[in-house]
Coordinates of C-alpha atoms in Angstrom, one line a residue:
M1 CA -119.5 40.1 104.0
A2 CA -122.3 41.3 101.8
L3 CA -119.8 43.2 99.7
D4 CA -117.8 40.0 99.3
I5 CA -120.9 38.2 98.2
L6 CA -121.7 40.9 95.6
A7 CA -118.1 40.7 94.3
M8 CA -118.5 37.0 93.5
A9 CA -119.2 36.0 89.9
P10 CA -122.8 34.8 89.1
L11 CA -123.1 31.1 89.9
Y12 CA -126.8 30.6 89.4
Q13 CA -129.6 31.3 87.0
A14 CA -131.2 34.6 88.1
P15 CA -134.9 35.2 87.5
A16 CA -135.8 37.0 84.3
I17 CA -135.9 40.6 85.3
N18 CA -137.8 41.7 82.2
R19 CA -140.8 39.6 83.4
I20 CA -140.8 41.2 86.9
G21 CA -143.1 44.2 87.1
P22 CA -144.7 46.5 89.7
K23 CA -147.3 45.1 92.1
T24 CA -150.1 47.1 90.5
D25 CA -151.1 47.3 86.8
P26 CA -150.8 50.9 85.6
S27 CA -153.4 50.3 82.9
K28 CA -156.0 49.9 85.6
R29 CA -155.3 53.2 87.2
P30 CA -157.8 56.0 86.5
A31 CA -156.6 59.1 84.6
D32 CA -155.8 61.9 87.0
P33 CA -153.5 64.9 87.4
L34 CA -150.8 62.6 88.8
K35 CA -150.2 61.0 85.4
P36 CA -146.6 62.3 85.1
L37 CA -145.8 60.1 88.1
V38 CA -147.1 56.9 86.4
L39 CA -144.4 54.9 84.7
S40 CA -144.9 54.3 81.1
R41 CA -143.0 51.0 81.1
T42 CA -143.4 47.9 83.2
K43 CA -140.3 46.0 81.9
L44 CA -136.6 46.7 81.8
T45 CA -135.4 47.1 78.2
T46 CA -131.7 47.9 78.4
I47 CA -129.0 45.3 79.0
E48 CA -127.3 47.5 81.6
A49 CA -130.5 47.8 83.7
K50 CA -131.1 44.0 83.5
R51 CA -127.5 43.4 84.6
I52 CA -127.9 45.7 87.6
M53 CA -131.1 44.0 88.7
S54 CA -129.5 40.6 88.1
I55 CA -126.6 41.4 90.4
L56 CA -128.9 42.7 93.1
D57 CA -131.1 39.7 92.9
E58 CA -128.1 37.4 93.1
A59 CA -126.8 39.3 96.1
I60 CA -130.2 39.0 97.9
Y61 CA -130.3 35.2 97.0
K62 CA -126.8 34.7 98.4
V63 CA -127.6 36.7 101.6
E64 CA -130.6 34.5 102.1
L65 CA -128.4 31.4 102.0
V66 CA -125.6 32.9 104.1
T67 CA -127.9 34.0 106.9
L68 CA -129.1 30.3 107.3
L69 CA -125.6 28.8 107.8
S70 CA -125.8 29.2 111.6
Y71 CA -129.1 27.2 111.5
V72 CA -127.5 24.5 109.4
A73 CA -124.5 24.3 111.9
S74 CA -126.9 23.9 114.9
N75 CA -129.1 21.2 113.1
R76 CA -126.4 19.1 111.5
E77 CA -128.3 15.8 111.7
D78 CA -131.4 17.1 110.1
M79 CA -129.6 19.1 107.4
E80 CA -126.9 16.6 106.4
G81 CA -129.2 14.4 104.4
M82 CA -130.7 17.5 102.8
L83 CA -127.6 19.3 101.8
G84 CA -125.0 16.6 101.3
E85 CA -121.7 15.6 102.9
D86 CA -119.6 18.2 101.0
V87 CA -121.8 21.1 102.0
M88 CA -122.0 20.0 105.6
R89 CA -118.2 19.5 105.8
A90 CA -117.7 23.1 104.5
V91 CA -120.3 24.4 107.0
R92 CA -118.5 22.6 109.9
E93 CA -115.2 24.2 108.9
H94 CA -116.9 27.6 108.5
Q95 CA -118.4 27.2 112.0
D96 CA -115.0 26.3 113.5
L97 CA -113.4 29.4 112.0
C98 CA -116.3 31.6 113.3
Q99 CA -115.9 30.1 116.8
V100 CA -112.2 30.8 116.8
L101 CA -112.8 34.4 115.7
L102 CA -115.4 34.9 118.4
E103 CA -113.1 33.4 121.1
N104 CA -110.3 35.7 119.9
V105 CA -112.5 38.7 120.0
R106 CA -113.7 37.8 123.5
C107 CA -110.2 37.3 124.8
L108 CA -109.1 40.6 123.2
K109 CA -112.0 42.5 124.9
E110 CA -111.1 40.9 128.2
K111 CA -107.5 41.9 127.9
E112 CA -108.5 45.5 127.0
R113 CA -110.8 45.5 130.1
Q114 CA -108.1 44.3 132.4
L115 CA -105.6 46.8 130.9
Q116 CA -108.1 49.6 131.5
E117 CA -108.6 48.5 135.1
Q118 CA -104.9 48.1 135.9
K119 CA -103.6 51.0 133.8
E120 CA -102.8 53.2 136.8
A121 CA -101.6 50.5 139.2
E122 CA -99.0 48.8 137.0
E123 CA -95.6 49.9 135.8
E124 CA -94.9 51.4 132.5
G125 CA -93.0 48.4 131.2
W126 CA -95.8 46.0 132.0
L127 CA -98.3 48.3 130.2
R128 CA -96.1 48.5 127.1
D129 CA -95.9 44.7 126.9
R130 CA -99.6 44.4 127.4
L131 CA -100.4 46.9 124.7
L132 CA -98.0 45.0 122.3
S133 CA -99.7 41.7 123.1
I134 CA -103.1 43.3 122.3
E135 CA -101.9 44.8 119.1
L136 CA -100.5 41.4 118.0
Q137 CA -103.7 39.7 118.7
K138 CA -105.6 42.4 116.8
S139 CA -103.3 41.9 113.8
S140 CA -104.1 38.1 113.9
L141 CA -107.8 38.8 113.5
S142 CA -107.4 40.1 109.9
P143 CA -106.1 36.8 108.4
L144 CA -108.8 34.9 110.4
T145 CA -111.5 37.2 109.0
Q146 CA -110.2 36.6 105.5
Q147 CA -110.4 32.9 106.1
I148 CA -114.0 33.2 107.2
K149 CA -114.8 35.2 104.0
D150 CA -113.1 32.5 101.9
S151 CA -115.0 29.8 103.8
T152 CA -118.3 31.7 103.2
K153 CA -117.5 31.9 99.5
N154 CA -116.7 28.2 99.4
V155 CA -120.0 27.2 101.1
L156 CA -121.9 29.4 98.7
R157 CA -120.1 27.8 95.7
L158 CA -121.0 24.3 96.9
L159 CA -124.6 25.4 97.5
L160 CA -125.0 27.2 94.1
S161 CA -123.5 24.2 92.4
N162 CA -126.4 22.1 93.9
P163 CA -129.6 24.1 93.1
Q164 CA -131.8 21.6 94.8
A165 CA -129.9 21.8 98.1
A166 CA -129.9 25.6 97.8
R167 CA -133.7 25.7 97.3
L168 CA -134.2 23.4 100.3
L169 CA -132.0 25.5 102.4
Q170 CA -133.8 28.7 101.2
M171 CA -137.1 27.3 102.5
Q172 CA -135.8 27.0 106.1
T173 CA -136.8 30.6 106.8
Q174 CA -137.7 29.8 110.4
G175 CA -134.0 29.4 111.2
R176 CA -133.1 32.9 110.2
S177 CA -132.6 35.5 112.9
A178 CA -134.8 38.6 113.1
E179 CA -131.9 40.9 112.4
A180 CA -131.0 38.9 109.3
Q181 CA -134.6 39.0 108.1
N182 CA -134.7 42.7 108.5
F183 CA -131.6 43.1 106.5
I184 CA -133.1 41.0 103.7
D185 CA -136.3 42.9 103.8
S186 CA -134.3 46.1 103.4
L187 CA -132.5 44.7 100.4
I188 CA -135.8 43.7 98.8
E189 CA -137.1 47.2 99.5
L190 CA -134.0 48.6 97.9
R191 CA -134.6 46.4 94.9
G192 CA -138.1 47.9 94.5
F193 CA -136.7 51.4 94.5
L194 CA -134.0 50.5 92.1
F195 CA -136.4 48.8 89.8
E196 CA -138.6 51.8 89.7
K197 CA -135.6 54.1 89.1
L198 CA -134.4 51.9 86.2
L199 CA -137.9 51.9 84.6
T200 CA -137.8 55.7 84.5
S201 CA -136.4 57.2 81.3
P202 CA -134.5 60.5 81.3
M203 CA -137.5 62.3 79.8
E204 CA -139.8 60.8 82.4
A205 CA -137.4 61.8 85.1
R206 CA -137.4 65.4 83.8
D207 CA -141.2 65.4 83.5
K208 CA -141.4 64.0 87.0
A209 CA -139.0 66.7 88.4
Q210 CA -140.9 69.4 86.5
F211 CA -144.2 68.0 87.8
L212 CA -143.0 68.0 91.4
Q213 CA -141.7 71.6 91.0
D214 CA -145.1 72.7 89.7
I215 CA -146.9 70.9 92.5
S216 CA -144.5 72.5 95.0
R217 CA -145.0 76.0 93.5
Q218 CA -148.7 75.5 93.4
N219 CA -148.7 74.4 97.0
S220 CA -146.7 77.4 98.0
N221 CA -149.1 79.7 96.3
N222 CA -152.1 78.0 97.9
Q223 CA -150.4 78.3 101.2
Q224 CA -149.9 82.0 100.7
I225 CA -153.6 82.4 99.8
I226 CA -154.6 80.4 102.9
D227 CA -152.4 82.5 105.2
T228 CA -153.9 85.7 103.7
L229 CA -157.5 84.4 104.2
E230 CA -156.8 83.2 107.7
K231 CA -155.3 86.6 108.6
E232 CA -158.4 88.4 107.2
L233 CA -160.7 86.0 109.0
A234 CA -158.8 86.6 112.3
E235 CA -159.1 90.3 111.9
R236 CA -162.8 90.2 111.2
M237 CA -163.4 87.9 114.0
K238 CA -161.4 90.2 116.3
N239 CA -163.6 93.2 115.3
R240 CA -166.8 91.1 115.5
N241 CA -165.9 89.8 119.0
A242 CA -164.8 93.1 120.5
E243 CA -168.3 93.8 121.9
E244 CA -168.7 89.6 123.0
E245 CA -165.5 90.4 124.7
L246 CA -166.6 93.6 126.6
E247 CA -169.7 91.9 127.9
D248 CA -167.6 89.0 129.0
L249 CA -165.1 91.3 130.7
D250 CA -168.0 93.0 132.6
A251 CA -169.4 89.7 133.7
V252 CA -165.9 88.6 134.8
H253 CA -165.5 91.9 136.6
R254 CA -168.7 91.4 138.6
E255 CA -167.7 87.8 139.4
E256 CA -164.3 89.0 140.5
K257 CA -165.8 91.7 142.7
I258 CA -168.1 89.2 144.4
S259 CA -165.1 87.0 144.9
L260 CA -163.1 89.9 146.3
E261 CA -165.8 90.7 148.9
E262 CA -165.8 87.0 149.9
L263 CA -162.1 87.0 150.2
R264 CA -162.1 90.1 152.3
R265 CA -164.7 88.6 154.6
R266 CA -162.6 85.4 154.9
H267 CA -159.5 87.5 155.5
K268 CA -161.1 89.4 158.3
V269 CA -162.1 86.1 160.0
L270 CA -158.6 84.7 159.4
V271 CA -157.0 87.9 160.9
G272 CA -159.1 87.5 164.1
E273 CA -158.2 83.8 164.3
F274 CA -154.6 84.6 163.7
A275 CA -154.6 87.2 166.5
Q276 CA -156.2 84.8 168.9
I277 CA -153.7 82.1 168.0
R278 CA -150.8 84.5 168.4
E279 CA -152.1 85.6 171.8
E280 CA -152.4 82.0 172.9
R281 CA -148.9 81.3 171.7
E282 CA -147.5 84.3 173.6
I283 CA -149.2 83.1 176.8
N284 CA -148.0 79.6 176.3
S285 CA -144.5 80.9 175.5
K286 CA -144.5 83.1 178.7
K287 CA -145.7 80.1 180.8
R288 CA -143.0 77.9 179.3
M289 CA -140.3 80.6 180.0
E290 CA -141.5 80.9 183.6
A291 CA -141.5 77.1 184.0
E292 CA -138.0 76.9 182.5
Q293 CA -136.8 79.7 184.8
E294 CA -138.4 77.9 187.8
M295 CA -136.7 74.7 186.7
V296 CA -133.3 76.5 186.5
R297 CA -133.8 77.9 190.1
M298 CA -134.7 74.5 191.4
V299 CA -131.7 72.9 189.7
R300 CA -129.4 75.6 191.2
A301 CA -131.0 75.2 194.6
A302 CA -130.6 71.4 194.4
T303 CA -127.0 71.8 193.3
L304 CA -126.3 74.2 196.2
I305 CA -127.9 71.8 198.7
Q306 CA -125.9 68.9 197.4
A307 CA -122.7 71.0 197.6
L308 CA -123.5 72.0 201.2
W309 CA -124.4 68.5 202.2
K310 CA -121.2 67.1 200.6
G311 CA -119.2 69.8 202.5
Y312 CA -120.8 68.9 205.8
L313 CA -120.1 65.2 205.2
V314 CA -116.4 66.0 204.4
R315 CA -116.0 68.1 207.5
S316 CA -117.7 65.5 209.7
L317 CA -115.4 62.9 208.3
L318 CA -112.3 65.0 209.0
R319 CA -113.4 65.7 212.6
S320 CA -114.0 62.1 213.3
K321 CA -110.6 61.2 211.9
K322 CA -109.0 64.0 213.9
K323 CA -110.6 62.7 217.2
R324 CA -109.4 59.2 216.5
G325 CA -105.9 60.5 215.9
K326 CA -105.8 62.4 219.2
G327 CA -107.2 59.4 221.0
K328 CA -104.5 57.1 219.6
A329 CA -101.8 59.7 220.6
K330 CA -103.1 59.8 224.3
D331 CA -103.1 56.0 224.5
K332 CA -99.6 55.9 223.1
E333 CA -98.4 58.4 225.8
K334 CA -100.1 56.5 228.5
G335 CA -98.4 53.4 227.3
K336 CA -95.0 55.0 227.5
Q337 CA -95.6 56.3 231.0
K338 CA -96.7 52.8 232.2
G339 CA -93.5 51.4 230.7
K340 CA -91.3 53.9 232.5
E341 CA -93.1 53.1 235.8
K342 CA -92.6 49.4 235.3
G343 CA -88.9 50.0 234.7
K344 CA -88.5 51.9 237.9
G345 CA -90.3 49.3 239.9
K346 CA -87.9 46.6 238.6
K347 CA -85.0 48.6 239.7

């Protein structure tokens, strides 16, 4: 959108560029070796340079107005009396177009998300229709975007034709978003760079380049000298410190020897403690193994006793059943004999 704004013809009176200078006055600067970097001019003299700065200033001014349109749309009652009915009508139309675009973009993202989720589950024909629908919706965004660009240009045209309303809107800086303000600050910073570039003549540019080359060469030479001196200093310090070093090594050796003796003493104590602990562990392990073996014997004995007792119970049960069976057979035989005797008596 900024490019479209820059492409619009000038519709307002830009500030006089030849009266805009740097923040500091070069005449107050003290003379120093950096004189080639000081600009000899403080005003633009060529028509081309003035036109370039005029276009950039106009673009910045229009960006400042465009970035406040959302604030105007959200504060219609307060801004209507300030900007006029025509401007507010154009802003409402512009907001409606932006809302339609945002809704279409949201729907398009939702369709793409659904397509990505159902890509593997659906049939090929359904996917092809879905992709065609998404492409058609994407193609409809281009005309809508062009309408928004035209609407923006229309709002700017109405604002620039009413300088008082434009100035009042420009003062509503509290309604501008942080991102938009950063963009405007970047444009203003770019204007400063461009202004300085346009103030520099070709000869001054060559002098500046030559000066920078000389400074770079001098800095390289100085760095080589510094490296050489540092190397010599390091070598001399190395020789000088060779004997501080031997004494330090001897002291360190004595300290390490004392530490070694202490470590040996501690090691001896630890070895004795370790042997005692290992002996105790072996005794405990032996007792634990004996207890486990005793437990196994007791379990086996209990199992054997249970098996013998169960066998005894089974045999006792079988004997009792056998005795009851024999008794029943005898009673049955006696019953038969009694029946026969009764039959004979009746005869």
